[in-house]
Amino acid sequence: MNKYTQKLIYNAPAEEWHNALPIGNGRLGAMIYGRPGNELLALNEDSIWSGGFRKRNNPKARANLDAIRSLLAEERIREAEALCEDSFYGTNEQQRHYMPLGDLNIYCLAEGYTDYCHELSLEYASDTVRYTVKGVTFTRTTFASKPDEVIVMHITADKPGAVSFCALIDGRDDYYDENRAYDEDTLLFTVTDTIPYACAITAVSEGGTCGTDANRIKCDGADSATIIIAAQTAYRTGDYIKKAISQAKAAARKPYKLLLDRHTQDYTALYGRCAIDIEGDTPKSEYTPDRLAAVREGGCDNALVTLYYNFSRYLMIAGSREGTLPLNLQGIWNHDMWPAWGCKYTININTEMNYWGAEVSALPECHTPLFDHIERMRENGRVTAREMYGCRGTVCHHNTDIWGDTAPQDKWMPATLWPMGLAWLCTHIRQHYLFTQDTDFLAEKYDTIAEVCEFFLDFLTENKAGQLVVSPSVSPENTYICENGEKGSLCQGAAMDTEILTELFNGFIEAHDILSAKGYELLHEEDVQAVKEALLRLPPIEEGKYGQIKEWAVDYDEAEPGHRHISQLFGLYPADLIDVYRTPELARAADATITRRLTHGGGHTGWSRAWIINMYARLHNGEKVQENITALLAHSTADSMLDMHPPFQIDGNFGGGAGIAEALLQSVSGIEFIPALPPAWKAGKVSHLRARGGFDVSFEWKDGAVTEAEIISLAGCPLAVRAKSVTIEGTTIAAGEDGLCHISIRKGESCKMTVQR
């Protein structure tokens, strides 16, 4: 194991929450500070939210829809926005927000400690704290087990009888009901002011004594001890107290080694599927903060880039597993009772960005919580579509919560009234199919895509040019300046809306054709034809006066030319409507768009910088990929390697990881090796990344050339490689007029080749 690419390493405890180290099993999470004498685990459970479902659809919206559209068509922006504030904002401003479980404090004597080290192993998903006090070395190993649904901390010493501690839970201010000993070895912590939940904490020891004392667990003179943390909520089960206690006690009956082995086997089965290794000089320091500091000072650390990618995969497995809720703004890690932006699902990019790397990084199972949440939103979205807009189908705006709330969130004109949230989420269904070729999955989700399309078939309206546009809407979080100097956000026909609809409609038609050809019985035949007709009437992607991609139907100036959102480039990434091969003029305009944003201070937030990395990868600009990865590490990454918006948002971690993979492998138009290779990445190796069409791809490169490659067909689809030629077992296959080398391969077959790029 290469400690420079597989471990986060520290020589001092974390002083702040965002520099603690995260563990998780998809549902349960903890941030570990690594303190020797006063250890703190900030605990989370993904379904602890502030309350139940709220009905928030504004009953005045439908009656005022035509009026607001007319005002927008006449460019009476202030009047349109005033009407929006009155009749389209939610009747309650806020959806529910995510909340912490509590803090587990572990007190022990550690005065004058030496030889301190805190490590997070990405390879085995375990956190280790090690230090020495008066000649005795203590080790704490902590992990979050998916098989046993608990968090486990194992404490050892290299001297018999040296393990003693006192542990208790708090950290919810006064917002809890019970905090007491349930029995002689288990604590019980219960809360009902939110979604009700219970946390059960128990401990067992080898030697010494271990048991409860009022609201604490005390251990004295043990050789070793194991602390078990379980939690359950009323969101998932009726008797959440009983289940939490049962899970804690069941885990405590298992030997520690068995708990560790079960966790390790479960985790490594996912994490070990693929790997990226970028060669480079050995870092001068093994400590993660030192390495980040060196990058800030202009150093190059390819192993740190590899570590960042590995960390993104680690976080995906730790924060999103089958049967859990999807990753929110902070994954599953939050310590604030009132977190920034409610720590909700912000679906005008952030939630989607969390899952950009799931498929290419061979973690399709981790993508499924997002699909499950789309289904939770469908019924609420039907009500919103009907009551607010008088439309069929289902719709959601720019945020949703644990209950799948679909009404407008916040009262902020640049973001609130944006009806594209479900449409964007449904493009993930298509991507999952393209990577996996799972037709049963596509058939299961076909009606969901159809319902979202139904909404827009009813909702789209004609502009003065006879085109179909989304109105009212916004270009997420941005503001434009009219010719008369007036500023506005509400609009008709924002470029991003049209691009999302193009992707959605194409995906619906594609799904219909695929499933029909395979004999599935389908509904929505009339809608398929209507979508085909609507697709022809959507506005095209256009260049503006600065050579950029126009953000609005009118070529307005932006109030913030360096705005963090670059929404008009949805068509470049994550979609592929703008492509260096098929639409070179638009690709040049996309490049100009990014340059304009960056020149005016864009890319200043972590997630925005991550998006730019992916955009430059699609534009095949390896120098800019390297420049922006460096900026992400230098300016938007905490010592814990977590992304700083600021404050902490996890989307930058996932977007950055996806961008690293995108620079090395693309598959939107045939499989393409190292399409945006940064100059510093002189050599390296990719093992078992996934490509669209259901392919497993491995290759090595050196000095800008692919030295060898292997592609395994997982689904039996036609294989096309973008290259001048490929040579397979002595036979050379040249590219056709489409720039692709077409290769015959059957499902389960492996194809080794040399590549002439």
Short mmCIF file of N, CA and C in Angstrom, two decimals, residues 508-612:
data_model
loop_
_atom_site.label_atom_id
_atom_site.label_comp_id
_atom_site.label_asym_id
_atom_site.label_seq_id
_atom_site.Cartn_x
_atom_site.Cartn_y
_atom_site.Cartn_z
N PHE A 508 -35.56 10.17 -22.95
CA PHE A 508 -36.89 9.54 -22.97
C PHE A 508 -37.12 8.81 -24.29
N ILE A 509 -36.80 9.45 -25.39
CA ILE A 509 -36.96 8.82 -26.71
C ILE A 509 -36.05 7.59 -26.82
N GLU A 510 -34.83 7.75 -26.38
CA GLU A 510 -33.86 6.64 -26.41
C GLU A 510 -34.36 5.46 -25.57
N ALA A 511 -34.87 5.75 -24.37
CA ALA A 511 -35.38 4.68 -23.50
C ALA A 511 -36.55 3.97 -24.16
N HIS A 512 -37.44 4.73 -24.77
CA HIS A 512 -38.59 4.12 -25.45
C HIS A 512 -38.14 3.18 -26.56
N ASP A 513 -37.18 3.63 -27.36
CA ASP A 513 -36.73 2.82 -28.49
C ASP A 513 -36.00 1.56 -28.02
N ILE A 514 -35.17 1.69 -26.98
CA ILE A 514 -34.43 0.54 -26.46
C ILE A 514 -35.38 -0.50 -25.88
N LEU A 515 -36.31 -0.04 -25.07
CA LEU A 515 -37.23 -0.96 -24.39
C LEU A 515 -38.22 -1.58 -25.36
N SER A 516 -38.67 -0.80 -26.33
CA SER A 516 -39.59 -1.35 -27.34
C SER A 516 -38.91 -2.45 -28.14
N ALA A 517 -37.65 -2.22 -28.50
CA ALA A 517 -36.91 -3.22 -29.28
C ALA A 517 -36.70 -4.51 -28.51
N LYS A 518 -36.69 -4.41 -27.18
CA LYS A 518 -36.48 -5.59 -26.34
C LYS A 518 -37.79 -6.21 -25.87
N GLY A 519 -38.90 -5.70 -26.36
CA GLY A 519 -40.18 -6.34 -26.09
C GLY A 519 -40.91 -5.92 -24.84
N TYR A 520 -40.46 -4.85 -24.18
CA TYR A 520 -41.17 -4.36 -23.00
C TYR A 520 -42.49 -3.71 -23.42
N GLU A 521 -43.52 -3.90 -22.63
CA GLU A 521 -44.79 -3.23 -22.88
C GLU A 521 -44.74 -1.84 -22.26
N LEU A 522 -44.95 -0.82 -23.08
CA LEU A 522 -44.78 0.56 -22.63
C LEU A 522 -46.06 1.38 -22.82
N LEU A 523 -46.22 2.34 -21.95
CA LEU A 523 -47.28 3.34 -22.09
C LEU A 523 -46.66 4.61 -22.68
N HIS A 524 -47.41 5.69 -22.68
CA HIS A 524 -46.91 7.02 -23.06
C HIS A 524 -46.54 7.13 -24.54
N GLU A 525 -47.16 6.35 -25.40
CA GLU A 525 -46.81 6.43 -26.82
C GLU A 525 -47.08 7.82 -27.39
N GLU A 526 -48.22 8.43 -27.00
CA GLU A 526 -48.54 9.77 -27.50
C GLU A 526 -47.52 10.79 -27.01
N ASP A 527 -47.07 10.62 -25.78
CA ASP A 527 -46.08 11.53 -25.24
C ASP A 527 -44.75 11.42 -25.97
N VAL A 528 -44.39 10.22 -26.42
CA VAL A 528 -43.14 10.05 -27.17
C VAL A 528 -43.16 10.90 -28.43
N GLN A 529 -44.25 10.86 -29.15
CA GLN A 529 -44.36 11.65 -30.37
C GLN A 529 -44.36 13.14 -30.05
N ALA A 530 -45.07 13.51 -28.99
CA ALA A 530 -45.11 14.92 -28.60
C ALA A 530 -43.73 15.43 -28.19
N VAL A 531 -42.97 14.58 -27.50
CA VAL A 531 -41.61 14.97 -27.10
C VAL A 531 -40.73 15.15 -28.34
N LYS A 532 -40.86 14.27 -29.32
CA LYS A 532 -40.08 14.40 -30.54
C LYS A 532 -40.38 15.73 -31.23
N GLU A 533 -41.64 16.11 -31.25
CA GLU A 533 -42.02 17.38 -31.88
C GLU A 533 -41.53 18.57 -31.07
N ALA A 534 -41.64 18.48 -29.74
CA ALA A 534 -41.19 19.57 -28.88
C ALA A 534 -39.69 19.76 -28.98
N LEU A 535 -38.98 18.66 -29.11
CA LEU A 535 -37.52 18.72 -29.18
C LEU A 535 -37.06 19.57 -30.37
N LEU A 536 -37.79 19.51 -31.46
CA LEU A 536 -37.45 20.27 -32.66
C LEU A 536 -37.70 21.76 -32.50
N ARG A 537 -38.50 22.12 -31.50
CA ARG A 537 -38.87 23.53 -31.32
C ARG A 537 -38.15 24.20 -30.15
N LEU A 538 -37.24 23.49 -29.52
CA LEU A 538 -36.45 24.11 -28.46
C LEU A 538 -35.41 25.05 -29.08
N PRO A 539 -35.10 26.16 -28.42
CA PRO A 539 -34.09 27.07 -28.96
C PRO A 539 -32.73 26.39 -29.06
N PRO A 540 -31.94 26.73 -30.06
CA PRO A 540 -30.60 26.14 -30.17
C PRO A 540 -29.64 26.80 -29.18
N ILE A 541 -28.51 26.13 -28.94
CA ILE A 541 -27.43 26.75 -28.17
C ILE A 541 -26.78 27.79 -29.07
N GLU A 542 -26.60 29.01 -28.54
CA GLU A 542 -26.12 30.11 -29.39
C GLU A 542 -24.92 30.82 -28.77
N GLU A 543 -24.13 31.44 -29.64
CA GLU A 543 -23.02 32.28 -29.19
C GLU A 543 -23.52 33.69 -28.91
N GLY A 544 -22.88 34.35 -27.94
CA GLY A 544 -23.23 35.71 -27.60
C GLY A 544 -22.19 36.71 -28.06
N LYS A 545 -22.36 37.94 -27.62
CA LYS A 545 -21.55 39.05 -28.13
C LYS A 545 -20.08 38.98 -27.70
N TYR A 546 -19.79 38.21 -26.67
CA TYR A 546 -18.40 38.06 -26.22
C TYR A 546 -17.77 36.77 -26.74
N GLY A 547 -18.44 36.14 -27.70
CA GLY A 547 -17.97 34.85 -28.20
C GLY A 547 -18.27 33.71 -27.26
N GLN A 548 -19.10 33.98 -26.24
CA GLN A 548 -19.45 33.00 -25.21
C GLN A 548 -20.76 32.29 -25.55
N ILE A 549 -21.07 31.25 -24.81
CA ILE A 549 -22.39 30.63 -24.91
C ILE A 549 -23.39 31.53 -24.18
N LYS A 550 -24.44 31.92 -24.87
CA LYS A 550 -25.45 32.79 -24.25
C LYS A 550 -26.09 32.09 -23.05
N GLU A 551 -26.25 32.84 -21.96
CA GLU A 551 -26.84 32.28 -20.75
C GLU A 551 -28.35 32.46 -20.73
N TRP A 552 -28.82 33.54 -21.34
CA TRP A 552 -30.25 33.83 -21.42
C TRP A 552 -30.65 33.97 -22.88
N ALA A 553 -31.96 33.92 -23.13
CA ALA A 553 -32.45 34.04 -24.51
C ALA A 553 -32.03 35.39 -25.11
N VAL A 554 -32.09 36.43 -24.29
CA VAL A 554 -31.54 37.73 -24.67
C VAL A 554 -30.09 37.77 -24.21
N ASP A 555 -29.23 38.37 -25.01
CA ASP A 555 -27.79 38.34 -24.70
C ASP A 555 -27.44 39.43 -23.68
N TYR A 556 -27.99 39.25 -22.48
CA TYR A 556 -27.76 40.20 -21.40
C TYR A 556 -26.32 40.12 -20.90
N ASP A 557 -25.87 41.21 -20.29
CA ASP A 557 -24.66 41.17 -19.47
C ASP A 557 -25.01 40.59 -18.10
N GLU A 558 -24.01 39.98 -17.45
CA GLU A 558 -24.22 39.45 -16.11
C GLU A 558 -23.90 40.53 -15.08
N ALA A 559 -24.67 40.56 -13.99
CA ALA A 559 -24.34 41.46 -12.89
C ALA A 559 -23.02 41.04 -12.26
N GLU A 560 -22.73 39.73 -12.27
CA GLU A 560 -21.46 39.19 -11.77
C GLU A 560 -20.81 38.38 -12.90
N PRO A 561 -19.96 38.98 -13.71
CA PRO A 561 -19.33 38.23 -14.80
C PRO A 561 -18.51 37.03 -14.31
N GLY A 562 -18.06 37.07 -13.04
CA GLY A 562 -17.30 35.95 -12.48
C GLY A 562 -18.14 35.05 -11.61
N HIS A 563 -19.40 34.91 -11.93
CA HIS A 563 -20.33 34.13 -11.10
C HIS A 563 -19.89 32.67 -10.98
N ARG A 564 -20.16 32.08 -9.80
CA ARG A 564 -19.74 30.70 -9.52
C ARG A 564 -20.47 29.67 -10.38
N HIS A 565 -21.74 29.92 -10.71
CA HIS A 565 -22.48 29.02 -11.60
C HIS A 565 -22.12 29.34 -13.05
N ILE A 566 -21.89 28.29 -13.83
CA ILE A 566 -21.69 28.46 -15.28
C ILE A 566 -22.75 27.60 -15.95
N SER A 567 -24.01 27.94 -15.68
CA SER A 567 -25.13 27.06 -15.99
C SER A 567 -25.30 26.81 -17.47
N GLN A 568 -24.94 27.80 -18.31
CA GLN A 568 -25.12 27.65 -19.75
C GLN A 568 -24.20 26.58 -20.33
N LEU A 569 -23.25 26.09 -19.53
CA LEU A 569 -22.36 25.03 -20.01
C LEU A 569 -22.76 23.65 -19.49
N PHE A 570 -23.99 23.51 -19.00
CA PHE A 570 -24.52 22.17 -18.73
C PHE A 570 -24.37 21.30 -19.98
N GLY A 571 -24.54 21.88 -21.14
CA GLY A 571 -24.45 21.14 -22.40
C GLY A 571 -23.06 20.62 -22.70
N LEU A 572 -22.04 21.21 -22.08
CA LEU A 572 -20.67 20.71 -22.23
C LEU A 572 -20.40 19.60 -21.24
N TYR A 573 -20.75 19.86 -19.98
CA TYR A 573 -20.62 18.85 -18.93
C TYR A 573 -21.62 19.21 -17.84
N PRO A 574 -22.44 18.26 -17.40
CA PRO A 574 -22.33 16.81 -17.58
C PRO A 574 -22.93 16.25 -18.87
N ALA A 575 -23.70 17.07 -19.62
CA ALA A 575 -24.23 16.59 -20.89
C ALA A 575 -23.13 16.63 -21.95
N ASP A 576 -23.46 16.21 -23.17
CA ASP A 576 -22.48 16.22 -24.25
C ASP A 576 -23.05 16.87 -25.50
N LEU A 577 -23.87 17.90 -25.30
CA LEU A 577 -24.44 18.62 -26.44
C LEU A 577 -23.41 19.52 -27.10
N ILE A 578 -22.42 19.93 -26.33
CA ILE A 578 -21.28 20.70 -26.85
C ILE A 578 -20.09 19.76 -26.84
N ASP A 579 -19.47 19.57 -28.00
CA ASP A 579 -18.46 18.52 -28.14
C ASP A 579 -17.35 19.00 -29.07
N VAL A 580 -16.11 18.69 -28.71
CA VAL A 580 -14.98 19.18 -29.52
C VAL A 580 -14.98 18.58 -30.92
N TYR A 581 -15.60 17.43 -31.09
CA TYR A 581 -15.61 16.79 -32.41
C TYR A 581 -16.86 17.15 -33.21
N ARG A 582 -18.02 17.07 -32.57
CA ARG A 582 -19.28 17.27 -33.30
C ARG A 582 -19.68 18.74 -33.43
N THR A 583 -19.32 19.56 -32.46
CA THR A 583 -19.69 20.99 -32.48
C THR A 583 -18.49 21.84 -32.10
N PRO A 584 -17.46 21.87 -32.94
CA PRO A 584 -16.23 22.58 -32.57
C PRO A 584 -16.44 24.08 -32.33
N GLU A 585 -17.37 24.71 -33.07
CA GLU A 585 -17.61 26.14 -32.85
C GLU A 585 -18.17 26.39 -31.46
N LEU A 586 -19.12 25.55 -31.05
CA LEU A 586 -19.68 25.70 -29.71
C LEU A 586 -18.65 25.37 -28.64
N ALA A 587 -17.76 24.43 -28.94
CA ALA A 587 -16.70 24.11 -27.98
C ALA A 587 -15.80 25.32 -27.77
N ARG A 588 -15.48 26.03 -28.85
CA ARG A 588 -14.67 27.24 -28.71
C ARG A 588 -15.42 28.30 -27.91
N ALA A 589 -16.72 28.41 -28.13
CA ALA A 589 -17.53 29.37 -27.37
C ALA A 589 -17.60 28.98 -25.90
N ALA A 590 -17.65 27.68 -25.63
CA ALA A 590 -17.64 27.21 -24.25
C ALA A 590 -16.33 27.59 -23.57
N ASP A 591 -15.23 27.42 -24.28
CA ASP A 591 -13.92 27.81 -23.76
C ASP A 591 -13.91 29.30 -23.43
N ALA A 592 -14.46 30.10 -24.33
CA ALA A 592 -14.52 31.54 -24.10
C ALA A 592 -15.38 31.87 -22.89
N THR A 593 -16.43 31.09 -22.67
CA THR A 593 -17.31 31.30 -21.52
C THR A 593 -16.56 31.09 -20.21
N ILE A 594 -15.81 30.00 -20.14
CA ILE A 594 -15.05 29.71 -18.92
C ILE A 594 -13.99 30.78 -18.69
N THR A 595 -13.29 31.17 -19.77
CA THR A 595 -12.25 32.19 -19.66
C THR A 595 -12.83 33.50 -19.12
N ARG A 596 -14.00 33.87 -19.62
CA ARG A 596 -14.64 35.10 -19.16
C ARG A 596 -14.97 35.01 -17.67
N ARG A 597 -15.52 33.87 -17.24
CA ARG A 597 -15.85 33.68 -15.83
C ARG A 597 -14.59 33.78 -14.96
N LEU A 598 -13.55 33.06 -15.36
CA LEU A 598 -12.33 33.02 -14.55
C LEU A 598 -11.62 34.37 -14.53
N THR A 599 -11.63 35.07 -15.65
CA THR A 599 -11.00 36.39 -15.72
C THR A 599 -11.63 37.36 -14.73
N HIS A 600 -12.92 37.15 -14.46
CA HIS A 600 -13.64 38.03 -13.55
C HIS A 600 -13.78 37.43 -12.15
N GLY A 601 -12.92 36.46 -11.82
CA GLY A 601 -12.88 35.95 -10.45
C GLY A 601 -13.68 34.69 -10.20
N GLY A 602 -14.13 34.00 -11.23
CA GLY A 602 -14.89 32.77 -11.06
C GLY A 602 -14.03 31.64 -10.52
N GLY A 603 -14.69 30.54 -10.21
CA GLY A 603 -13.99 29.37 -9.67
C GLY A 603 -13.55 29.56 -8.24
N HIS A 604 -14.18 30.50 -7.53
CA HIS A 604 -13.74 30.84 -6.18
C HIS A 604 -14.36 29.94 -5.12
N THR A 605 -15.32 29.12 -5.49
CA THR A 605 -15.86 28.12 -4.56
C THR A 605 -15.39 26.74 -4.98
N GLY A 606 -15.33 25.82 -4.01
CA GLY A 606 -14.80 24.50 -4.30
C GLY A 606 -15.55 23.76 -5.39
N TRP A 607 -16.89 23.74 -5.27
CA TRP A 607 -17.67 22.98 -6.26
C TRP A 607 -17.59 23.63 -7.64
N SER A 608 -17.53 24.95 -7.70
CA SER A 608 -17.42 25.63 -8.99
C SER A 608 -16.09 25.30 -9.66
N ARG A 609 -15.04 25.28 -8.88
CA ARG A 609 -13.73 24.90 -9.42
C ARG A 609 -13.75 23.46 -9.93
N ALA A 610 -14.43 22.59 -9.19
CA ALA A 610 -14.53 21.19 -9.63
C ALA A 610 -15.27 21.07 -10.95
N TRP A 611 -16.34 21.85 -11.11
CA TRP A 611 -17.09 21.83 -12.37
C TRP A 611 -16.18 22.29 -13.52
N ILE A 612 -15.39 23.31 -13.29
CA ILE A 612 -14.49 23.83 -14.32
C ILE A 612 -13.47 22.77 -14.73
#
